[in-house]
């Protein structure tokens, strides 16, 4: 393919993508395929001779689309949103074309510098404390990670390194292995599984803190566990707080937990993967109060801020804490500006070496939507969740299972877990809408998250109509 054909095919692809998204609700939201469906549709080996672009595009519809769960369908209400917008897609195209691997400032100065400034822009939108803003002389700053899972792991490894050094300073005879065996981290029993996974990878013990009746961790619950562990000779070093848990969008009480963590020399990391986007709205910003006590904070613009995957924003109060844990300086990566105070090499802030020019997506989206446009998107989706909540509350057969704070509604049919499992099976089999469940206080609960940028009130009304129709059929079956 030469440049002339690329121009032609590129325009065709933009049309294909625009058509796909404009007509997405005509497609069943959930695929009707069995595991292994794709193997029989394509050859067992790569072609020896080149094939035509037309044939490949025909196969996109024949082979790929039947096996796609359409995350951007207005009938997709599962998990949490995967952000998408046209400005972000165009920026991603440019990122791919430039194709730099921005592991150091010298590897592409614009890639590093735009990222630092975009994280400052975003930090200011969230009204983060000054200590998290890089500016030209700050000690903190932001970085784009691939996912919140990576941000949690990076923060845990940095905290581990800091804890080991602190203990060895006080007691130089203690070996690293001995200290590691005594380190203990904490997180909510409602926290995402990736937090527990970070502890597995980091080879440290992690304990789950019980939550209150609204599924948030309170200071007294953590304090009790920390005191017991210290009495047993363990070293508490890390707490991962969650703002907007995956099951029910619950919030840990960070304004109370933060001072405890600071007092106990425990690193506090805040995972706000989904809910963090909403903190740009003044009415939701109080939920972030207490962030001033945190050592690191993370959320995913690629969930709810119209920036396509992958783009996970992470801030640290002291960047030396992160860099100190990961810094490696082979000669082939060194450059003459690396000791300058104005330069950071982001390879020291992350697990991989290579990194894409992800801040371009942020720059395009922030400029083309503006803060007001982003706030309007969040508020609209919260409004749709409130609309669905009111429909559930008006039907005596159903119950709401957790407070509806943002764009997630947890609900169930009054009755057994088996009844609700049967309802979800019917919903999934229908392929009209897509939901996933969670477990709250031993109950099997259905989650409806407002996900697609194109979801409107009519989709909420249709989804509820569909759910109640299936519930009616199910209850009739049970009576007979």
C-alpha positions as a Python dict, from the first residue, in 0.01 Angstrom:
ca = {
    (1, 'X'): (0, 0, 0),
    (2, 'X'): (151, 332, -107),
    (3, 'X'): (57, 682, 14),
    (4, 'X'): (-200, 729, -267),
    (5, 'X'): (-383, 407, -178),
    (6, 'X'): (-353, 489, 193),
    (7, 'X'): (-535, 821, 132),
    (8, 'X'): (-816, 636, -45),
    (9, 'X'): (-842, 350, 205),
    (10, 'X'): (-808, 588, 499),
    (11, 'X'): (-1114, 784, 385),
    (12, 'X'): (-1303, 456, 335),
    (13, 'X'): (-1206, 343, 685),
    (14, 'X'): (-1327, 669, 841),
    (15, 'X'): (-1660, 614, 661),
    (16, 'X'): (-1672, 252, 780),
    (17, 'X'): (-1605, 357, 1143),
    (18, 'X'): (-1859, 642, 1130),
    (19, 'X'): (-2122, 407, 979),
    (20, 'X'): (-2044, 140, 1239),
    (21, 'X'): (-2094, 385, 1527),
    (22, 'X'): (-2399, 561, 1378),
    (23, 'X'): (-2579, 231, 1316),
    (24, 'X'): (-2439, 34, 1610),
    (25, 'X'): (-2773, -13, 1785),
    (26, 'X'): (-2900, -211, 1485),
    (27, 'X'): (-2651, -485, 1582),
    (28, 'X'): (-2725, -727, 1869),
    (29, 'X'): (-2519, -591, 2159),
    (30, 'X'): (-2393, -938, 2262),
    (31, 'X'): (-2253, -1196, 2016),
    (32, 'X'): (-2426, -1527, 1943),
    (33, 'X'): (-2117, -1747, 1902),
    (34, 'X'): (-1964, -2049, 2075),
    (35, 'X'): (-1601, -2062, 2201),
    (36, 'X'): (-1368, -2143, 1911),
    (37, 'X'): (-1613, -2006, 1649),
    (38, 'X'): (-1343, -1812, 1463),
    (39, 'X'): (-1096, -2092, 1391),
    (40, 'X'): (-1310, -2251, 1118),
    (41, 'X'): (-1364, -1915, 945),
    (42, 'X'): (-1000, -1838, 857),
    (43, 'X'): (-706, -2045, 724),
    (44, 'X'): (-477, -2226, 966),
    (45, 'X'): (-169, -2042, 828),
    (46, 'X'): (-83, -1690, 712),
    (47, 'X'): (-105, -1631, 333),
    (48, 'X'): (211, -1665, 125),
    (49, 'X'): (91, -1427, -149),
    (50, 'X'): (-53, -1081, -64),
    (51, 'X'): (-432, -1053, -43),
    (52, 'X'): (-650, -759, -143),
    (53, 'X'): (-773, -492, 96),
    (54, 'X'): (-1130, -551, -27),
    (55, 'X'): (-1112, -917, 79),
    (56, 'X'): (-980, -821, 422),
    (57, 'X'): (-1265, -570, 477),
    (58, 'X'): (-1524, -828, 368),
    (59, 'X'): (-1377, -1060, 631),
    (60, 'X'): (-1411, -794, 899),
    (61, 'X'): (-1789, -833, 868),
    (62, 'X'): (-1780, -1209, 806),
    (63, 'X'): (-1523, -1309, 1071),
    (64, 'X'): (-1476, -1034, 1329),
    (65, 'X'): (-1809, -855, 1376),
    (66, 'X'): (-2012, -1170, 1463),
    (67, 'X'): (-1780, -1216, 1763),
    (68, 'X'): (-1785, -857, 1891),
    (69, 'X'): (-1954, -742, 2210),
    (70, 'X'): (-2049, -387, 2109),
    (71, 'X'): (-1918, -180, 2399),
    (72, 'X'): (-2026, 146, 2236),
    (73, 'X'): (-2384, 38, 2173),
    (74, 'X'): (-2639, 243, 2370),
    (75, 'X'): (-2774, -97, 2480),
    (76, 'X'): (-2446, -190, 2651),
    (77, 'X'): (-2480, -145, 3030),
    (78, 'X'): (-2212, -390, 3154),
    (79, 'X'): (-1892, -335, 3356),
    (80, 'X'): (-1808, 38, 3340),
    (81, 'X'): (-1790, 263, 3033),
    (82, 'X'): (-1506, 238, 2781),
    (83, 'X'): (-1469, 598, 2669),
    (84, 'X'): (-1484, 689, 2302),
    (85, 'X'): (-1505, 1007, 2097),
    (86, 'X'): (-1418, 1115, 1745),
    (87, 'X'): (-1145, 1363, 1854),
    (88, 'X'): (-973, 1084, 2053),
    (89, 'X'): (-989, 847, 1753),
    (90, 'X'): (-832, 1107, 1526),
    (91, 'X'): (-558, 1173, 1783),
    (92, 'X'): (-490, 799, 1809),
    (93, 'X'): (-450, 785, 1432),
    (94, 'X'): (-190, 1063, 1452),
    (95, 'X'): (-17, 888, 1744),
    (96, 'X'): (11, 572, 1532),
    (97, 'X'): (146, 769, 1236),
    (98, 'X'): (413, 951, 1440),
    (99, 'X'): (496, 612, 1594),
    (100, 'X'): (751, 731, 1849),
    (101, 'X'): (839, 514, 2149),
    (102, 'X'): (857, 780, 2420),
    (103, 'X'): (1066, 612, 2689),
    (104, 'X'): (1283, 922, 2739),
    (105, 'X'): (1268, 1294, 2672),
    (106, 'X'): (1529, 1256, 2398),
    (107, 'X'): (1329, 979, 2229),
    (108, 'X'): (1069, 1247, 2141),
    (109, 'X'): (1063, 1564, 2351),
    (110, 'X'): (703, 1654, 2258),
    (111, 'X'): (578, 1312, 2372),
    (112, 'X'): (719, 1363, 2724),
    (113, 'X'): (645, 1734, 2760),
    (114, 'X'): (285, 1724, 2634),
    (115, 'X'): (212, 1438, 2876),
    (116, 'X'): (348, 1633, 3174),
    (117, 'X'): (139, 1937, 3080),
    (118, 'X'): (-180, 1736, 3007),
    (119, 'X'): (-156, 1574, 3351),
    (120, 'X'): (-118, 1924, 3498),
    (121, 'X'): (-424, 2043, 3302),
    (122, 'X'): (-624, 1745, 3423),
    (123, 'X'): (-497, 1778, 3780),
    (124, 'X'): (-616, 2139, 3782),
    (125, 'X'): (-957, 2035, 3642),
    (126, 'X'): (-984, 1801, 3943),
    (127, 'X'): (-855, 2072, 4179),
    (128, 'X'): (-580, 1839, 4300),
    (129, 'X'): (-353, 1987, 4569),
    (130, 'X'): (-56, 2181, 4430),
    (131, 'X'): (186, 1907, 4545),
    (132, 'X'): (55, 1676, 4268),
    (133, 'X'): (113, 1932, 3990),
    (134, 'X'): (453, 1917, 3815),
    (135, 'X'): (457, 2277, 3686),
    (136, 'X'): (815, 2387, 3626),
    (137, 'X'): (945, 2331, 3979),
    (138, 'X'): (704, 2093, 4158),
    (139, 'X'): (815, 1773, 4334),
    (140, 'X'): (512, 1573, 4222),
    (141, 'X'): (351, 1525, 3883),
    (142, 'X'): (146, 1300, 3662),
    (143, 'X'): (203, 1015, 3419),
    (144, 'X'): (-19, 821, 3178),
    (145, 'X'): (-24, 450, 3265),
    (146, 'X'): (-191, 187, 3050),
    (147, 'X'): (-448, 83, 3311),
    (148, 'X'): (-544, 142, 3675),
    (149, 'X'): (-405, -208, 3745),
    (150, 'X'): (-60, -84, 3639),
    (151, 'X'): (-95, 233, 3848),
    (152, 'X'): (-182, 26, 4157),
    (153, 'X'): (113, -208, 4099),
    (154, 'X'): (356, 81, 4043),
    (155, 'X'): (238, 254, 4362),
    (156, 'X'): (264, -69, 4565),
    (157, 'X'): (618, -141, 4438),
    (158, 'X'): (726, 219, 4512),
    (159, 'X'): (576, 192, 4862),
    (160, 'X'): (751, -141, 4917),
    (161, 'X'): (1087, 5, 4815),
    (162, 'X'): (1036, 309, 5040),
    (163, 'X'): (935, 90, 5337),
    (164, 'X'): (1237, -139, 5301),
    (165, 'X'): (1475, 160, 5287),
    (166, 'X'): (1307, 324, 5588),
    (167, 'X'): (1338, 8, 5803),
    (168, 'X'): (1699, -49, 5695),
    (169, 'X'): (1787, 311, 5786),
    (170, 'X'): (1660, 246, 6139),
    (171, 'X'): (1804, -107, 6160),
    (172, 'X'): (2084, -166, 5902),
    (173, 'X'): (2127, -529, 6019),
    (174, 'X'): (1782, -628, 5888),
    (175, 'X'): (1797, -800, 5550),
    (176, 'X'): (1559, -707, 5267),
    (177, 'X'): (1415, -1061, 5269),
    (178, 'X'): (1337, -1038, 5641),
    (179, 'X'): (1164, -700, 5600),
    (180, 'X'): (963, -815, 5296),
    (181, 'X'): (830, -1113, 5490),
    (182, 'X'): (682, -874, 5748),
    (183, 'X'): (535, -608, 5519),
    (184, 'X'): (157, -595, 5510),
    (185, 'X'): (-71, -401, 5274),
    (186, 'X'): (-444, -333, 5307),
    (187, 'X'): (-740, -270, 5082),
    (188, 'X'): (-1118, -286, 5098),
    (189, 'X'): (-1297, -618, 5067),
    (190, 'X'): (-1485, -437, 4786),
    (191, 'X'): (-1165, -333, 4603),
    (192, 'X'): (-1098, -443, 4247),
    (193, 'X'): (-924, -780, 4204),
    (194, 'X'): (-628, -599, 4042),
    (195, 'X'): (-530, -461, 4386),
    (196, 'X'): (-494, -812, 4525),
    (197, 'X'): (-308, -909, 4208),
    (198, 'X'): (-60, -623, 4263),
    (199, 'X'): (23, -775, 4604),
    (200, 'X'): (72, -1118, 4443),
    (201, 'X'): (314, -970, 4187),
    (202, 'X'): (483, -757, 4454),
    (203, 'X'): (518, -1067, 4678),
    (204, 'X'): (371, -893, 4983),
    (205, 'X'): (92, -990, 5218),
    (206, 'X'): (-238, -808, 5161),
    (207, 'X'): (-533, -801, 5400),
    (208, 'X'): (-890, -707, 5313),
    (209, 'X'): (-1059, -451, 5536),
    (210, 'X'): (-1430, -502, 5607),
    (211, 'X'): (-1667, -223, 5499),
    (212, 'X'): (-1965, -41, 5648),
    (213, 'X'): (-2327, -91, 5537),
    (214, 'X'): (-2268, 136, 5234),
    (215, 'X'): (-1962, -74, 5132),
    (216, 'X'): (-1698, 191, 5222),
    (217, 'X'): (-1393, 144, 5450),
    (218, 'X'): (-1393, 355, 5768),
    (219, 'X'): (-1089, 470, 5964),
    (220, 'X'): (-1168, 263, 6277),
    (221, 'X'): (-1185, -60, 6072),
    (222, 'X'): (-837, -8, 5924),
    (223, 'X'): (-693, 123, 6252),
    (224, 'X'): (-795, -194, 6439),
    (225, 'X'): (-623, -418, 6182),
    (226, 'X'): (-307, -202, 6173),
    (227, 'X'): (-273, -208, 6552),
    (228, 'X'): (-321, -586, 6567),
    (229, 'X'): (-62, -641, 6293),
    (230, 'X'): (194, -411, 6455),
    (231, 'X'): (148, -597, 6785),
    (232, 'X'): (217, -921, 6595),
    (233, 'X'): (550, -780, 6466),
    (234, 'X'): (431, -699, 6112),
    (235, 'X'): (506, -376, 5924),
    (236, 'X'): (198, -202, 5775),
    (237, 'X'): (322, -8, 5470),
    (238, 'X'): (44, 47, 5214),
    (239, 'X'): (-329, 109, 5189),
    (240, 'X'): (-516, 122, 4859),
    (241, 'X'): (-835, 325, 4903),
    (242, 'X'): (-1113, 300, 4645),
    (243, 'X'): (-1335, 585, 4533),
    (244, 'X'): (-1612, 423, 4328),
    (245, 'X'): (-1583, 46, 4380),
    (246, 'X'): (-1654, -186, 4087),
    (247, 'X'): (-1950, -371, 4244),
    (248, 'X'): (-2151, -70, 4365),
    (249, 'X'): (-1955, 258, 4318),
    (250, 'X'): (-1894, 288, 4695),
    (251, 'X'): (-1649, 534, 4848),
    (252, 'X'): (-1387, 473, 5119),
    (253, 'X'): (-1371, 753, 5379),
    (254, 'X'): (-1034, 894, 5270),
    (255, 'X'): (-1059, 1219, 5473),
    (256, 'X'): (-1040, 1003, 5790),
    (257, 'X'): (-823, 723, 5652),
    (258, 'X'): (-557, 963, 5517),
    (259, 'X'): (-436, 1099, 5852),
    (260, 'X'): (-414, 742, 5988),
    (261, 'X'): (-198, 635, 5692),
    (262, 'X'): (28, 942, 5730),
    (263, 'X'): (65, 879, 6106),
    (264, 'X'): (152, 511, 6049),
    (265, 'X'): (400, 579, 5765),
    (266, 'X'): (175, 388, 5526),
    (267, 'X'): (161, 485, 5159),
    (268, 'X'): (-199, 573, 5066),
    (269, 'X'): (-286, 513, 4703),
    (270, 'X'): (-632, 616, 4577),
    (271, 'X'): (-790, 410, 4300),
    (272, 'X'): (-1076, 613, 4147),
    (273, 'X'): (-1065, 432, 3811),
    (274, 'X'): (-1429, 498, 3717),
    (275, 'X'): (-1551, 772, 3952),
    (276, 'X'): (-1246, 999, 3912),
    (277, 'X'): (-1377, 1159, 3591),
    (278, 'X'): (-1680, 1295, 3779),
    (279, 'X'): (-1459, 1495, 4018),
    (280, 'X'): (-1425, 1762, 3747),
    (281, 'X'): (-1788, 1854, 3838),
    (282, 'X'): (-1803, 2076, 4150),
    (283, 'X'): (-2100, 1877, 4287),
    (284, 'X'): (-1888, 1556, 4296),
    (285, 'X'): (-1554, 1711, 4399),
    (286, 'X'): (-1624, 1675, 4777),
    (287, 'X'): (-1594, 1296, 4731),
    (288, 'X'): (-1223, 1355, 4663),
    (289, 'X'): (-1167, 1551, 4987),
    (290, 'X'): (-878, 1380, 5167),
    (291, 'X'): (-667, 1339, 4853),
    (292, 'X'): (-419, 1580, 5015),
    (293, 'X'): (-312, 1290, 5245),
    (294, 'X'): (-249, 1050, 4954),
    (295, 'X'): (92, 961, 4813),
    (296, 'X'): (-57, 869, 4476),
    (297, 'X'): (-391, 905, 4300),
    (298, 'X'): (-521, 740, 3983),
    (299, 'X'): (-827, 736, 3759),
    (300, 'X'): (-907, 634, 3401),
    (301, 'X'): (-999, 906, 3149),
    (302, 'X'): (-1047, 601, 2920),
    (303, 'X'): (-1354, 505, 3122),
    (304, 'X'): (-1568, 817, 3147),
    (305, 'X'): (-1384, 1114, 2999),
    (306, 'X'): (-1423, 1049, 2625),
    (307, 'X'): (-1057, 947, 2578),
    (308, 'X'): (-1030, 607, 2407),
    (309, 'X'): (-841, 322, 2574),
    (310, 'X'): (-565, 323, 2691),
    (311, 'X'): (-523, 628, 2911),
    (312, 'X'): (-495, 590, 3289),
    (313, 'X'): (-391, 909, 3469),
    (314, 'X'): (-171, 874, 3778),
    (315, 'X'): (-28, 1144, 4003),
    (316, 'X'): (237, 1117, 4275),
    (317, 'X'): (315, 1364, 4551),
    (318, 'X'): (691, 1299, 4528),
    (319, 'X'): (813, 1170, 4197),
    (320, 'X'): (1144, 1066, 4355),
    (321, 'X'): (948, 790, 4537),
    (322, 'X'): (848, 634, 4203),
    (323, 'X'): (1173, 701, 4019),
    (324, 'X'): (1375, 566, 4314),
    (325, 'X'): (1201, 231, 4286),
    (326, 'X'): (1239, 178, 3910),
    (327, 'X'): (1543, 371, 3787),
    (328, 'X'): (1780, 185, 3552),
    (329, 'X'): (2034, 377, 3345),
    (330, 'X'): (2197, 171, 3066),
    (331, 'X'): (2428, 379, 2849),
    (332, 'X'): (2209, 344, 2536),
    (333, 'X'): (1918, 522, 2711),
    (334, 'X'): (2118, 811, 2856),
    (335, 'X'): (2098, 1160, 2703),
    (336, 'X'): (2262, 1494, 2776),
    (337, 'X'): (1948, 1664, 2912),
    (338, 'X'): (1843, 1399, 3162),
    (339, 'X'): (1984, 1575, 3468),
    (340, 'X'): (1800, 1897, 3380),
    (341, 'X'): (1529, 1986, 3633),
    (342, 'X'): (1283, 2045, 3346),
    (343, 'X'): (1307, 1691, 3209),
    (344, 'X'): (1156, 1364, 3326),
    (345, 'X'): (1207, 1027, 3160),
    (346, 'X'): (878, 841, 3197),
    (347, 'X'): (1038, 499, 3166),
    (348, 'X'): (1125, 540, 3537),
    (349, 'X'): (756, 582, 3625),
    (350, 'X'): (619, 259, 3480),
    (351, 'X'): (662, -118, 3433),
    (352, 'X'): (732, -131, 3054),
    (353, 'X'): (1011, 59, 2882),
    (354, 'X'): (821, 163, 2568),
    (355, 'X'): (522, 394, 2568),
    (356, 'X'): (289, 545, 2308),
    (357, 'X'): (213, 916, 2258),
    (358, 'X'): (-112, 883, 2458),
    (359, 'X'): (-131, 1246, 2572),
    (360, 'X'): (-227, 1349, 2215),
    (361, 'X'): (-573, 1199, 2280),
    (362, 'X'): (-608, 1405, 2597),
    (363, 'X'): (-499, 1724, 2418),
    (364, 'X'): (-751, 1676, 2136),
    (365, 'X'): (-1039, 1585, 2369),
    (366, 'X'): (-975, 1858, 2627),
    (367, 'X'): (-956, 2124, 2353),
    (368, 'X'): (-1251, 2005, 2143),
    (369, 'X'): (-1488, 1946, 2437),
    (370, 'X'): (-1358, 2198, 2688),
    (371, 'X'): (-1418, 2150, 3060),
    (372, 'X'): (-1786, 2239, 3016),
    (373, 'X'): (-1839, 1976, 2746),
    (374, 'X'): (-1679, 1706, 2963),
    (375, 'X'): (-1888, 1809, 3263),
    (376, 'X'): (-2205, 1801, 3049),
    (377, 'X'): (-2123, 1441, 2940),
    (378, 'X'): (-2079, 1325, 3304),
    (379, 'X'): (-2396, 1503, 3421),
    (380, 'X'): (-2605, 1364, 3137),
    (381, 'X'): (-2501, 1006, 3220),
    (382, 'X'): (-2561, 1052, 3592),
    (383, 'X'): (-2908, 1185, 3500),
    (384, 'X'): (-2978, 871, 3295),
    (385, 'X'): (-2877, 651, 3591),
    (386, 'X'): (-3113, 850, 3817),
    (387, 'X'): (-3389, 800, 3558),
    (388, 'X'): (-3334, 423, 3564),
    (389, 'X'): (-3325, 427, 3945),
    (390, 'X'): (-3667, 598, 3957),
    (391, 'X'): (-3813, 333, 3722),
    (392, 'X'): (-3683, 54, 3950),
    (393, 'X'): (-3812, 224, 4266),
    (394, 'X'): (-4160, 261, 4111),
    (395, 'X'): (-4190, -117, 4060),
    (396, 'X'): (-4261, -303, 4385),
    (397, 'X'): (-4120, -629, 4245),
    (398, 'X'): (-3768, -480, 4241),
    (399, 'X'): (-3530, -323, 4492),
    (400, 'X'): (-3231, -85, 4476),
    (401, 'X'): (-2928, -241, 4652),
    (402, 'X'): (-2681, 49, 4691),
    (403, 'X'): (-2691, 431, 4674),
    (404, 'X'): (-2696, 564, 4315),
    (405, 'X'): (-2423, 827, 4330),
    (406, 'X'): (-2297, 834, 3970),
    (407, 'X'): (-2378, 636, 3655),
    (408, 'X'): (-2428, 292, 3811),
    (409, 'X'): (-2751, 135, 3941),
    (410, 'X'): (-2742, -186, 4149),
    (411, 'X'): (-3082, -354, 4158),
    (412, 'X'): (-3251, -696, 4179),
    (413, 'X'): (-3584, -872, 4174),
    (414, 'X'): (-3708, -923, 4530),
    (415, 'X'): (-3652, -1292, 4592),
    (416, 'X'): (-3380, -1554, 4581),
    (417, 'X'): (-3034, -1533, 4423),
    (418, 'X'): (-3142, -1815, 4188),
    (419, 'X'): (-3433, -1602, 4065),
    (420, 'X'): (-3199, -1314, 3980),
    (421, 'X'): (-2947, -1547, 3817),
    (422, 'X'): (-3229, -1677, 3595),
    (423, 'X'): (-3332, -1322, 3508),
    (424, 'X'): (-2976, -1230, 3407),
    (425, 'X'): (-2951, -1546, 3192),
    (426, 'X'): (-3269, -1443, 3008),
    (427, 'X'): (-3136, -1088, 2958),
    (428, 'X'): (-2802, -1213, 2821),
    (429, 'X'): (-2968, -1471, 2594),
    (430, 'X'): (-3198, -1206, 2445),
    (431, 'X'): (-2893, -1007, 2321),
    (432, 'X'): (-3105, -687, 2335),
    (433, 'X'): (-2916, -533, 2628),
    (434, 'X'): (-2604, -642, 2815),
    (435, 'X'): (-2557, -636, 3195),
    (436, 'X'): (-2320, -807, 3440),
    (437, 'X'): (-2382, -898, 3806),
    (438, 'X'): (-2209, -834, 4136),
    (439, 'X'): (-2243, -968, 4487),
    (440, 'X'): (-2344, -737, 4773),
    (441, 'X'): (-2395, -867, 5128),
    (442, 'X'): (-2440, -1220, 4995),
    (443, 'X'): (-2703, -1116, 4739),
    (444, 'X'): (-2676, -1171, 4362),
    (445, 'X'): (-2729, -820, 4222),
    (446, 'X'): (-2769, -684, 3868),
    (447, 'X'): (-2561, -381, 3772),
    (448, 'X'): (-2673, -132, 3508),
    (449, 'X'): (-2397, 114, 3416),
    (450, 'X'): (-2453, 399, 3170),
    (451, 'X'): (-2170, 330, 2926),
    (452, 'X'): (-2213, 454, 2569),
    (453, 'X'): (-2170, 816, 2468),
    (454, 'X'): (-2484, 771, 2255),
    (455, 'X'): (-2714, 640, 2532),
    (456, 'X'): (-3031, 851, 2558),
    (457, 'X'): (-3346, 844, 2773),
    (458, 'X'): (-3527, 622, 2518),
    (459, 'X'): (-3261, 352, 2561),
    (460, 'X'): (-3314, 357, 2939),
    (461, 'X'): (-3691, 328, 2892),
    (462, 'X'): (-3649, 42, 2640),
    (463, 'X'): (-3401, -140, 2866),
    (464, 'X'): (-3641, -120, 3162),
    (465, 'X'): (-3932, -235, 2948),
    (466, 'X'): (-3724, -531, 2831),
    (467, 'X'): (-3611, -622, 3187),
    (468, 'X'): (-3967, -603, 3327),
    (469, 'X'): (-4106, -811, 3040),
    (470, 'X'): (-3848, -1086, 3104),
    (471, 'X'): (-3908, -1061, 3480),
    (472, 'X'): (-4284, -1103, 3421),
    (473, 'X'): (-4222, -1416, 3209),
    (474, 'X'): (-3984, -1553, 3472),
    (475, 'X'): (-4228, -1497, 3759),
    (476, 'X'): (-4505, -1662, 3556),
    (477, 'X'): (-4280, -1967, 3497),
    (478, 'X'): (-4206, -1987, 3870),
    (479, 'X'): (-4576, -1975, 3959),
    (480, 'X'): (-4645, -2269, 3728),
}
